[in-house]
PDB file of C-alpha atoms in Angstrom:
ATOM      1  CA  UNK A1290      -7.838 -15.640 -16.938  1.00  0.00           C
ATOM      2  CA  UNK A1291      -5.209 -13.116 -16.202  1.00  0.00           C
ATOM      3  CA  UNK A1292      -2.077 -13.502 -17.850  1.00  0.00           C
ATOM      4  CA  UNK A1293       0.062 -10.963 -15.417  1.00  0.00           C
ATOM      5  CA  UNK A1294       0.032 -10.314 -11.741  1.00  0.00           C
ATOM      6  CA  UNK A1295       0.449  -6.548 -10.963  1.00  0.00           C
ATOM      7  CA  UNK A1296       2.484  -6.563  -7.021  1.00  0.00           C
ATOM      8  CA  UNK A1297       1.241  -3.664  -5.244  1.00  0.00           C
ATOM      9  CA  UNK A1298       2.014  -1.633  -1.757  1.00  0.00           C
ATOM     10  CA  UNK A1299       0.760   1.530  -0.931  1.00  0.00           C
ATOM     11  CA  UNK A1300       1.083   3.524   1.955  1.00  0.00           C
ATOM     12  CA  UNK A1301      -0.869   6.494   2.889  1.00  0.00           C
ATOM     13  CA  UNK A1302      -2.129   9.102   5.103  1.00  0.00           C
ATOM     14  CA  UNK A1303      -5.216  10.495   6.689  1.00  0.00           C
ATOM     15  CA  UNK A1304      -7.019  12.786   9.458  1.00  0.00           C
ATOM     16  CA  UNK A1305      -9.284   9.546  10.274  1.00  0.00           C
ATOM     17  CA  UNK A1306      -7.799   6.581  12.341  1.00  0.00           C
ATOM     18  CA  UNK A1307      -8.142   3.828  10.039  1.00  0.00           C
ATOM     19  CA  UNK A1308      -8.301   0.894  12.807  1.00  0.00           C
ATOM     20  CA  UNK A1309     -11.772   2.994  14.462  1.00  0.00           C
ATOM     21  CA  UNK A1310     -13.338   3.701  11.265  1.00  0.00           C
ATOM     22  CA  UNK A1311     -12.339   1.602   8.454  1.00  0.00           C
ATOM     23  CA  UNK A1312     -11.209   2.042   5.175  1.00  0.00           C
ATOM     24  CA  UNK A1313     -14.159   3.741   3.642  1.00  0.00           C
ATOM     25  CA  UNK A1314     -13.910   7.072   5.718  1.00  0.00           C
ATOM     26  CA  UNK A1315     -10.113   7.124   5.944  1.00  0.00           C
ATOM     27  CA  UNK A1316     -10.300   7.287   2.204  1.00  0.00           C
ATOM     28  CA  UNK A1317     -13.293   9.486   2.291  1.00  0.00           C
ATOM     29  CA  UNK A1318     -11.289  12.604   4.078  1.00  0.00           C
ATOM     30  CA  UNK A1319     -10.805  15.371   2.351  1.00  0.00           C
ATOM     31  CA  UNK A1320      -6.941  14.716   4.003  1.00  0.00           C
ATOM     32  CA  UNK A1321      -6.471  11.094   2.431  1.00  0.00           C
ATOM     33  CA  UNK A1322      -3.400  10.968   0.415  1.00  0.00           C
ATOM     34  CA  UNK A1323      -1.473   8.107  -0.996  1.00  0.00           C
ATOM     35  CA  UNK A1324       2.176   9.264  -0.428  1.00  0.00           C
ATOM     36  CA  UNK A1325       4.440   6.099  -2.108  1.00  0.00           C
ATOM     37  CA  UNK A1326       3.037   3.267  -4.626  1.00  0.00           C
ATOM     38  CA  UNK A1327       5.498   0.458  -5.111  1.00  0.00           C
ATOM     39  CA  UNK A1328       4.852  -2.459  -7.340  1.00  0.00           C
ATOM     40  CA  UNK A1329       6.127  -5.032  -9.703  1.00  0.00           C
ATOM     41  CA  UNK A1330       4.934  -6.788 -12.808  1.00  0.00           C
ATOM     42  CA  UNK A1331       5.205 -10.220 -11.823  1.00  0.00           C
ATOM     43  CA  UNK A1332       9.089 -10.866 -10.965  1.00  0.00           C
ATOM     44  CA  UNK A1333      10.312  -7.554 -12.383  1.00  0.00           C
ATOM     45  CA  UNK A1334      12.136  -5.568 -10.699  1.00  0.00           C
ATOM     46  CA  UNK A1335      10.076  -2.837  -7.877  1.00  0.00           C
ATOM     47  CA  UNK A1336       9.321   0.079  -8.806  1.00  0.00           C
ATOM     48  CA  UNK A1337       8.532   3.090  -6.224  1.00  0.00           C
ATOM     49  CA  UNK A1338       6.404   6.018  -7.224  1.00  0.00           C
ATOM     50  CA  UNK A1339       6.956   9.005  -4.736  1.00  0.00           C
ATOM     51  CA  UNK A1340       3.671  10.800  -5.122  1.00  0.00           C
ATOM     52  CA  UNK A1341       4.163  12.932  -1.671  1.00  0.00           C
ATOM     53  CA  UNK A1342       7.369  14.190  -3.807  1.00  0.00           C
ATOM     54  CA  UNK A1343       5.472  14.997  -6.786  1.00  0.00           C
ATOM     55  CA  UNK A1344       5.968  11.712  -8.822  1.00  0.00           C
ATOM     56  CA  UNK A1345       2.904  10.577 -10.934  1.00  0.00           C
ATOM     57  CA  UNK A1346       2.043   7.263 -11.464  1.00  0.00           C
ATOM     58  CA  UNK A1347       2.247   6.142 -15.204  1.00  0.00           C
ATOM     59  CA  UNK A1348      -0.111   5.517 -17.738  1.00  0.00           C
ATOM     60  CA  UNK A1349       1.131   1.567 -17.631  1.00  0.00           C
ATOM     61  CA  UNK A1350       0.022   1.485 -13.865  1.00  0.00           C
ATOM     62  CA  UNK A1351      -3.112   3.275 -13.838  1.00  0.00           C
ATOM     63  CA  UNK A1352      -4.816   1.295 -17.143  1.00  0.00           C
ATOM     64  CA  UNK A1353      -3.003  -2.722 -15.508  1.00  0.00           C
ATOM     65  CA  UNK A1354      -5.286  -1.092 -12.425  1.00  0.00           C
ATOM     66  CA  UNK A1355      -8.387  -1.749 -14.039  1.00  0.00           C
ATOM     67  CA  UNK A1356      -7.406  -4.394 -16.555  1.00  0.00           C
ATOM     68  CA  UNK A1357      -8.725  -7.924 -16.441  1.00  0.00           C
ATOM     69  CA  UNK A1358      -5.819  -9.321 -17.919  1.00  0.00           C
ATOM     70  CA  UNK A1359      -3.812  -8.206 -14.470  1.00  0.00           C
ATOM     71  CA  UNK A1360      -4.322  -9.915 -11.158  1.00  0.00           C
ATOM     72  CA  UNK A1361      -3.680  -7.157  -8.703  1.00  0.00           C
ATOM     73  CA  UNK A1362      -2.158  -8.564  -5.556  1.00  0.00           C
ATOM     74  CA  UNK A1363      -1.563  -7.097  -2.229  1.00  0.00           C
ATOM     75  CA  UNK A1364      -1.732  -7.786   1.300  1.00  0.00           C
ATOM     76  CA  UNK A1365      -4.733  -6.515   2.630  1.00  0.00           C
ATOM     77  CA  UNK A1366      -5.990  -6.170  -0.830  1.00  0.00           C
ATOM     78  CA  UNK A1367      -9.274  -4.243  -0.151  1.00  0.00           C
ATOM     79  CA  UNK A1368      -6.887  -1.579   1.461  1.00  0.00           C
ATOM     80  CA  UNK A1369      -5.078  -0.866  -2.002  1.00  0.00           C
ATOM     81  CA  UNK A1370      -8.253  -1.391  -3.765  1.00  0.00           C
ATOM     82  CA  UNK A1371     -10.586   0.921  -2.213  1.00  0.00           C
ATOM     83  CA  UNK A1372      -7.461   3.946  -2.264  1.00  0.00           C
ATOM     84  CA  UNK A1373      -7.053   3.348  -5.755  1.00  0.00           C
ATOM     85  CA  UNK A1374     -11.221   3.430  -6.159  1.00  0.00           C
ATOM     86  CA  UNK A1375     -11.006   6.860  -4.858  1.00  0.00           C
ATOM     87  CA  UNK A1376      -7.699   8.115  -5.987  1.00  0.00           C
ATOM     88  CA  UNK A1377      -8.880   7.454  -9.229  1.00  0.00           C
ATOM     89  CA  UNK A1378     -12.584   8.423  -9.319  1.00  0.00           C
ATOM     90  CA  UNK A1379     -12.470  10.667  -6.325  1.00  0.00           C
ATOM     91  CA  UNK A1380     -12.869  10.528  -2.274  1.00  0.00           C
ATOM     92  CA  UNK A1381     -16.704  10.794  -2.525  1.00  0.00           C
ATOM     93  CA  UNK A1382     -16.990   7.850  -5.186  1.00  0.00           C
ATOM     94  CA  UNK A1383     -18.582   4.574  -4.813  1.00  0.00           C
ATOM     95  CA  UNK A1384     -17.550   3.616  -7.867  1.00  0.00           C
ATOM     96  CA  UNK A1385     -14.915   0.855  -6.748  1.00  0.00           C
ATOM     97  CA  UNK A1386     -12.461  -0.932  -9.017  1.00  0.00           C
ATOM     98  CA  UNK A1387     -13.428  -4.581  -9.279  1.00  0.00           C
ATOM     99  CA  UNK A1388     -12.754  -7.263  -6.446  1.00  0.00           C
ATOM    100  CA  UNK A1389     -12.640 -10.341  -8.899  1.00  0.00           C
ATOM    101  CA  UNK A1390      -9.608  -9.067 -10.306  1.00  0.00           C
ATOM    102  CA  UNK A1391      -7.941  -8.795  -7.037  1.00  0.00           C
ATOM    103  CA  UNK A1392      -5.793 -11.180  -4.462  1.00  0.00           C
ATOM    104  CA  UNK A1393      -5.318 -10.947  -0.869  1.00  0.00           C
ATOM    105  CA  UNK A1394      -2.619 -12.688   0.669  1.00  0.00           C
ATOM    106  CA  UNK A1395      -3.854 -11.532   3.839  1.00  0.00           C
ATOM    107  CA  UNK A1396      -7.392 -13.746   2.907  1.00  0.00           C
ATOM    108  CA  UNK A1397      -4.960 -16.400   1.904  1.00  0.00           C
ATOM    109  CA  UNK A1398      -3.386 -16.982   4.900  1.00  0.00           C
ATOM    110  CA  UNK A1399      -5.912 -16.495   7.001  1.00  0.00           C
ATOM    111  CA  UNK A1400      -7.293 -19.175   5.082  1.00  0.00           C
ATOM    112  CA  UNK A1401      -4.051 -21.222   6.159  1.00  0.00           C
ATOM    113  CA  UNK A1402      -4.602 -20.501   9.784  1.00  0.00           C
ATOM    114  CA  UNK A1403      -1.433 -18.103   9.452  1.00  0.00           C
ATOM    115  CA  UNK A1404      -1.284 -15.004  11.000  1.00  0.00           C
ATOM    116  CA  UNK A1405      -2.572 -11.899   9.667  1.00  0.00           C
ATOM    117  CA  UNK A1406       0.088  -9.168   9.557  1.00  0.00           C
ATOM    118  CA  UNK A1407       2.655  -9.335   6.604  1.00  0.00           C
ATOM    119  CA  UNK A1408       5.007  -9.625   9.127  1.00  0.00           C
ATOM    120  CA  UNK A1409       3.965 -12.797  11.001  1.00  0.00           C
ATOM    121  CA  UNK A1410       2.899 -14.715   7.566  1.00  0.00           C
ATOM    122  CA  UNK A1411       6.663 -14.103   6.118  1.00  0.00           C
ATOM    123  CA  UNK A1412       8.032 -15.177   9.722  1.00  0.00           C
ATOM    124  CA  UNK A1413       6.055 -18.604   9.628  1.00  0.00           C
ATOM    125  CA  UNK A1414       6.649 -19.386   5.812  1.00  0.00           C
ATOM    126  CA  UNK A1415      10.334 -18.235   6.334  1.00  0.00           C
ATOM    127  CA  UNK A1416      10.029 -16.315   3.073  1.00  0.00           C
ATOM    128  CA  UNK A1417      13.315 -15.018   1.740  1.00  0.00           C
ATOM    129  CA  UNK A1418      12.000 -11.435   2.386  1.00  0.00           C
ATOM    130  CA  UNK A1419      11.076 -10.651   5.356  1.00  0.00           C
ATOM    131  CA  UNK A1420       9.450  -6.984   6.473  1.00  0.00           C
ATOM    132  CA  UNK A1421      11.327  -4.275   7.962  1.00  0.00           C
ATOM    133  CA  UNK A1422      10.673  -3.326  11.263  1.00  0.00           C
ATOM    134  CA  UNK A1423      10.859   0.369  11.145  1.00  0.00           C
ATOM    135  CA  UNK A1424       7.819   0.460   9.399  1.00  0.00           C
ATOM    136  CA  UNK A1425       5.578   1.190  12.660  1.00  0.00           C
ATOM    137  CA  UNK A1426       7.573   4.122  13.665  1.00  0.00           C
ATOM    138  CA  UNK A1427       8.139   5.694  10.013  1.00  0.00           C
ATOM    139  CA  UNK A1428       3.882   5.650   9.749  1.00  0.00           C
ATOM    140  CA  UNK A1429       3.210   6.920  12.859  1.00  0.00           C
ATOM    141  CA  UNK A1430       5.506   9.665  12.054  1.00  0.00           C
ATOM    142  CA  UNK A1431       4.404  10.261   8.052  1.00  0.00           C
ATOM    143  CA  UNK A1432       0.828   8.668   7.886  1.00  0.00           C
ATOM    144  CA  UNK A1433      -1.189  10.531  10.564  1.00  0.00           C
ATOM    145  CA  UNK A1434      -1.409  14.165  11.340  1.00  0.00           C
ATOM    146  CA  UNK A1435       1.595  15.138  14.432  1.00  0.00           C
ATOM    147  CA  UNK A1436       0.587  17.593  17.025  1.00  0.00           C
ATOM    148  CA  UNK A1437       1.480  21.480  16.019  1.00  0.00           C
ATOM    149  CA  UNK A1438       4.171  22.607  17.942  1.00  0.00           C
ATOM    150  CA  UNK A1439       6.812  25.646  17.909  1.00  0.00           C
ATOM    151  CA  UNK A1440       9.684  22.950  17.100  1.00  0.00           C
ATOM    152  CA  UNK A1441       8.035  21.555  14.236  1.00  0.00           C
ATOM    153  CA  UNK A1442       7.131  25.280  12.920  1.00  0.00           C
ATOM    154  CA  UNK A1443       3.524  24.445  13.880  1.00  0.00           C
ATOM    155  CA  UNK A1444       2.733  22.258  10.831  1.00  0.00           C
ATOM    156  CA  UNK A1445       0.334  19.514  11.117  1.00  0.00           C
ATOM    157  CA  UNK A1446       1.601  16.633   8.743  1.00  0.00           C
ATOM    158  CA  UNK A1447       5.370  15.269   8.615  1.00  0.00           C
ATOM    159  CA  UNK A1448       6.494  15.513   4.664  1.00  0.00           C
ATOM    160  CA  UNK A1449       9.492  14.344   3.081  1.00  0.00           C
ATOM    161  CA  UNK A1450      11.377  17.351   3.323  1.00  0.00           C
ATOM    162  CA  UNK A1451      10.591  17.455   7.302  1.00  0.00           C
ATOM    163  CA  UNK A1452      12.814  14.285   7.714  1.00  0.00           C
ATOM    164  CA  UNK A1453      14.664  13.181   4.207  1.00  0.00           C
ATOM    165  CA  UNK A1454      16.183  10.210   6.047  1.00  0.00           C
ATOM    166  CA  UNK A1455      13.435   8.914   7.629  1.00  0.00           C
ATOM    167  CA  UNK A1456      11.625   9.433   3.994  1.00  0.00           C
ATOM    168  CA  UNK A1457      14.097   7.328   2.514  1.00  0.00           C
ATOM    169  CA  UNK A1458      13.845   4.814   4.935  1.00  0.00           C
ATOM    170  CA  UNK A1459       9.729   4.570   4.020  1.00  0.00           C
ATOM    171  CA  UNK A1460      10.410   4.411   0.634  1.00  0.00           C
ATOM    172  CA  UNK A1461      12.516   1.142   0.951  1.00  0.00           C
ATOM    173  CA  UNK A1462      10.279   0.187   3.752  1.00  0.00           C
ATOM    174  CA  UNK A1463       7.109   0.531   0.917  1.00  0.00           C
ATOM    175  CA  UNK A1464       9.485  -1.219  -1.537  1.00  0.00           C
ATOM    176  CA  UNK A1465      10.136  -4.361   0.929  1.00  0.00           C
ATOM    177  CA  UNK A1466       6.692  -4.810   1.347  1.00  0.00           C
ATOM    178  CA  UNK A1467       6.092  -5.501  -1.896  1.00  0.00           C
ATOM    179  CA  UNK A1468       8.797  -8.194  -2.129  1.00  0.00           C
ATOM    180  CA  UNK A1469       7.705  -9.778   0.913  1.00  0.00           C
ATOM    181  CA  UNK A1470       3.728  -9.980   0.217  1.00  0.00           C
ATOM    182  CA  UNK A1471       5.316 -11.248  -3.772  1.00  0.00           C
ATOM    183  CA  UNK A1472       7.086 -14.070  -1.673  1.00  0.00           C
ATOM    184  CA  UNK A1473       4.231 -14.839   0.459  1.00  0.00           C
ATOM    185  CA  UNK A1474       2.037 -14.810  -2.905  1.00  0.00           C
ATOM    186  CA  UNK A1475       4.253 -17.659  -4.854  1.00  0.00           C
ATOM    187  CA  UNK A1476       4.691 -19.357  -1.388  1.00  0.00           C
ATOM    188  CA  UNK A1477       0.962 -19.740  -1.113  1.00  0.00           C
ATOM    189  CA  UNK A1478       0.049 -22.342  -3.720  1.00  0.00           C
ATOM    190  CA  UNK A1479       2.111 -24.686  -2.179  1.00  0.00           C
ATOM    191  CA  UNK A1480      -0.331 -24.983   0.750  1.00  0.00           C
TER     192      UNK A1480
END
């Protein structure tokens, strides 16, 4: 049985819509990235790796990612899975990391009859953290590819140094995630 629960949110970015094709071909594109990891180690404090800045992600993370002895926990946990599954064995791997050592609180409350977004499962169990509504816009503008235009010097993908406020705002937007789905995780045995 696990003895630690690793917290995860990622957020990412890709040519392919995600909601038409799914997670397997988004993270199949030769354009996938994953641009912020935050997590926690049970009720330690988040941490935020900035890999769209040129942060790696440390030896602790990457070896809890495919121990048993850490339950990995996310909302939408096949989401994190499967980006990790390639991120770590490359975007034309089907060598996934194992299910049975994750947990969905998305599953979870669906289970519950609760809604399905991260924000409408926090609103019902009035969970202390709640998710930040700025999120849409801020992945809209970083996550998928903007149109090339002579204002935006023609590029094709917003980066952190395009908008260093609005960057700033994702990464506390990636790192209140995590706190919320954590909430929503300890809130869960209850029902």
């Amino acid at each position: 049985m696990p003895e630690k629960v690793l917290h995860i949110d990622i957020e990412t970015r890709s040519d392919i819509d995600l909601s038409k094709a799914g997670v397997y071909p988004y993270s199949e594109s030769d354009n996938f990235a994953i641009l912020l990891v935050a997590t926690a180690i049970d009720d330690g404090e988040i941490a935020c790796f900035d890999l769209a800045s040129g942060d790696t992600l440390p030896d602790w993370f990457t070896k809890a990612l495919v121990d048993p002895q850490y339950i990995k926990v996310a909302h939408n946990a096949s989401f994190e899975r499967v980006c990790f599954s390639r991120f770590l064995n490359g975007r034309k791997s089907y060598t996934f990391l194992d299910p049975s050592q994750w947990h969905c609180t998305m599953v979870h409350a669906a289970m519950l009859g609760l809604p399905f977004s991260l924000d409408g499962v926090a609103k019902v169990l009035g969970t202390g953290e709640q998710k930040d509504k700025a999120g849409a816009d801020l992945i809209k503008y970083f996550c998928v590819p903007c149109k090339p235009t002579q204002s935006n010097g023609n590029r094709t993908w917003n980066n952190p140094a395009d908008a260093p406020e609005k960057w700033e705002q994702f990464v506390s937007y990636c790192v209140q995630d995590v706190a919320t789905a954590r909430d929503i995780y300890y809130l869960h045995p209850r029902f």
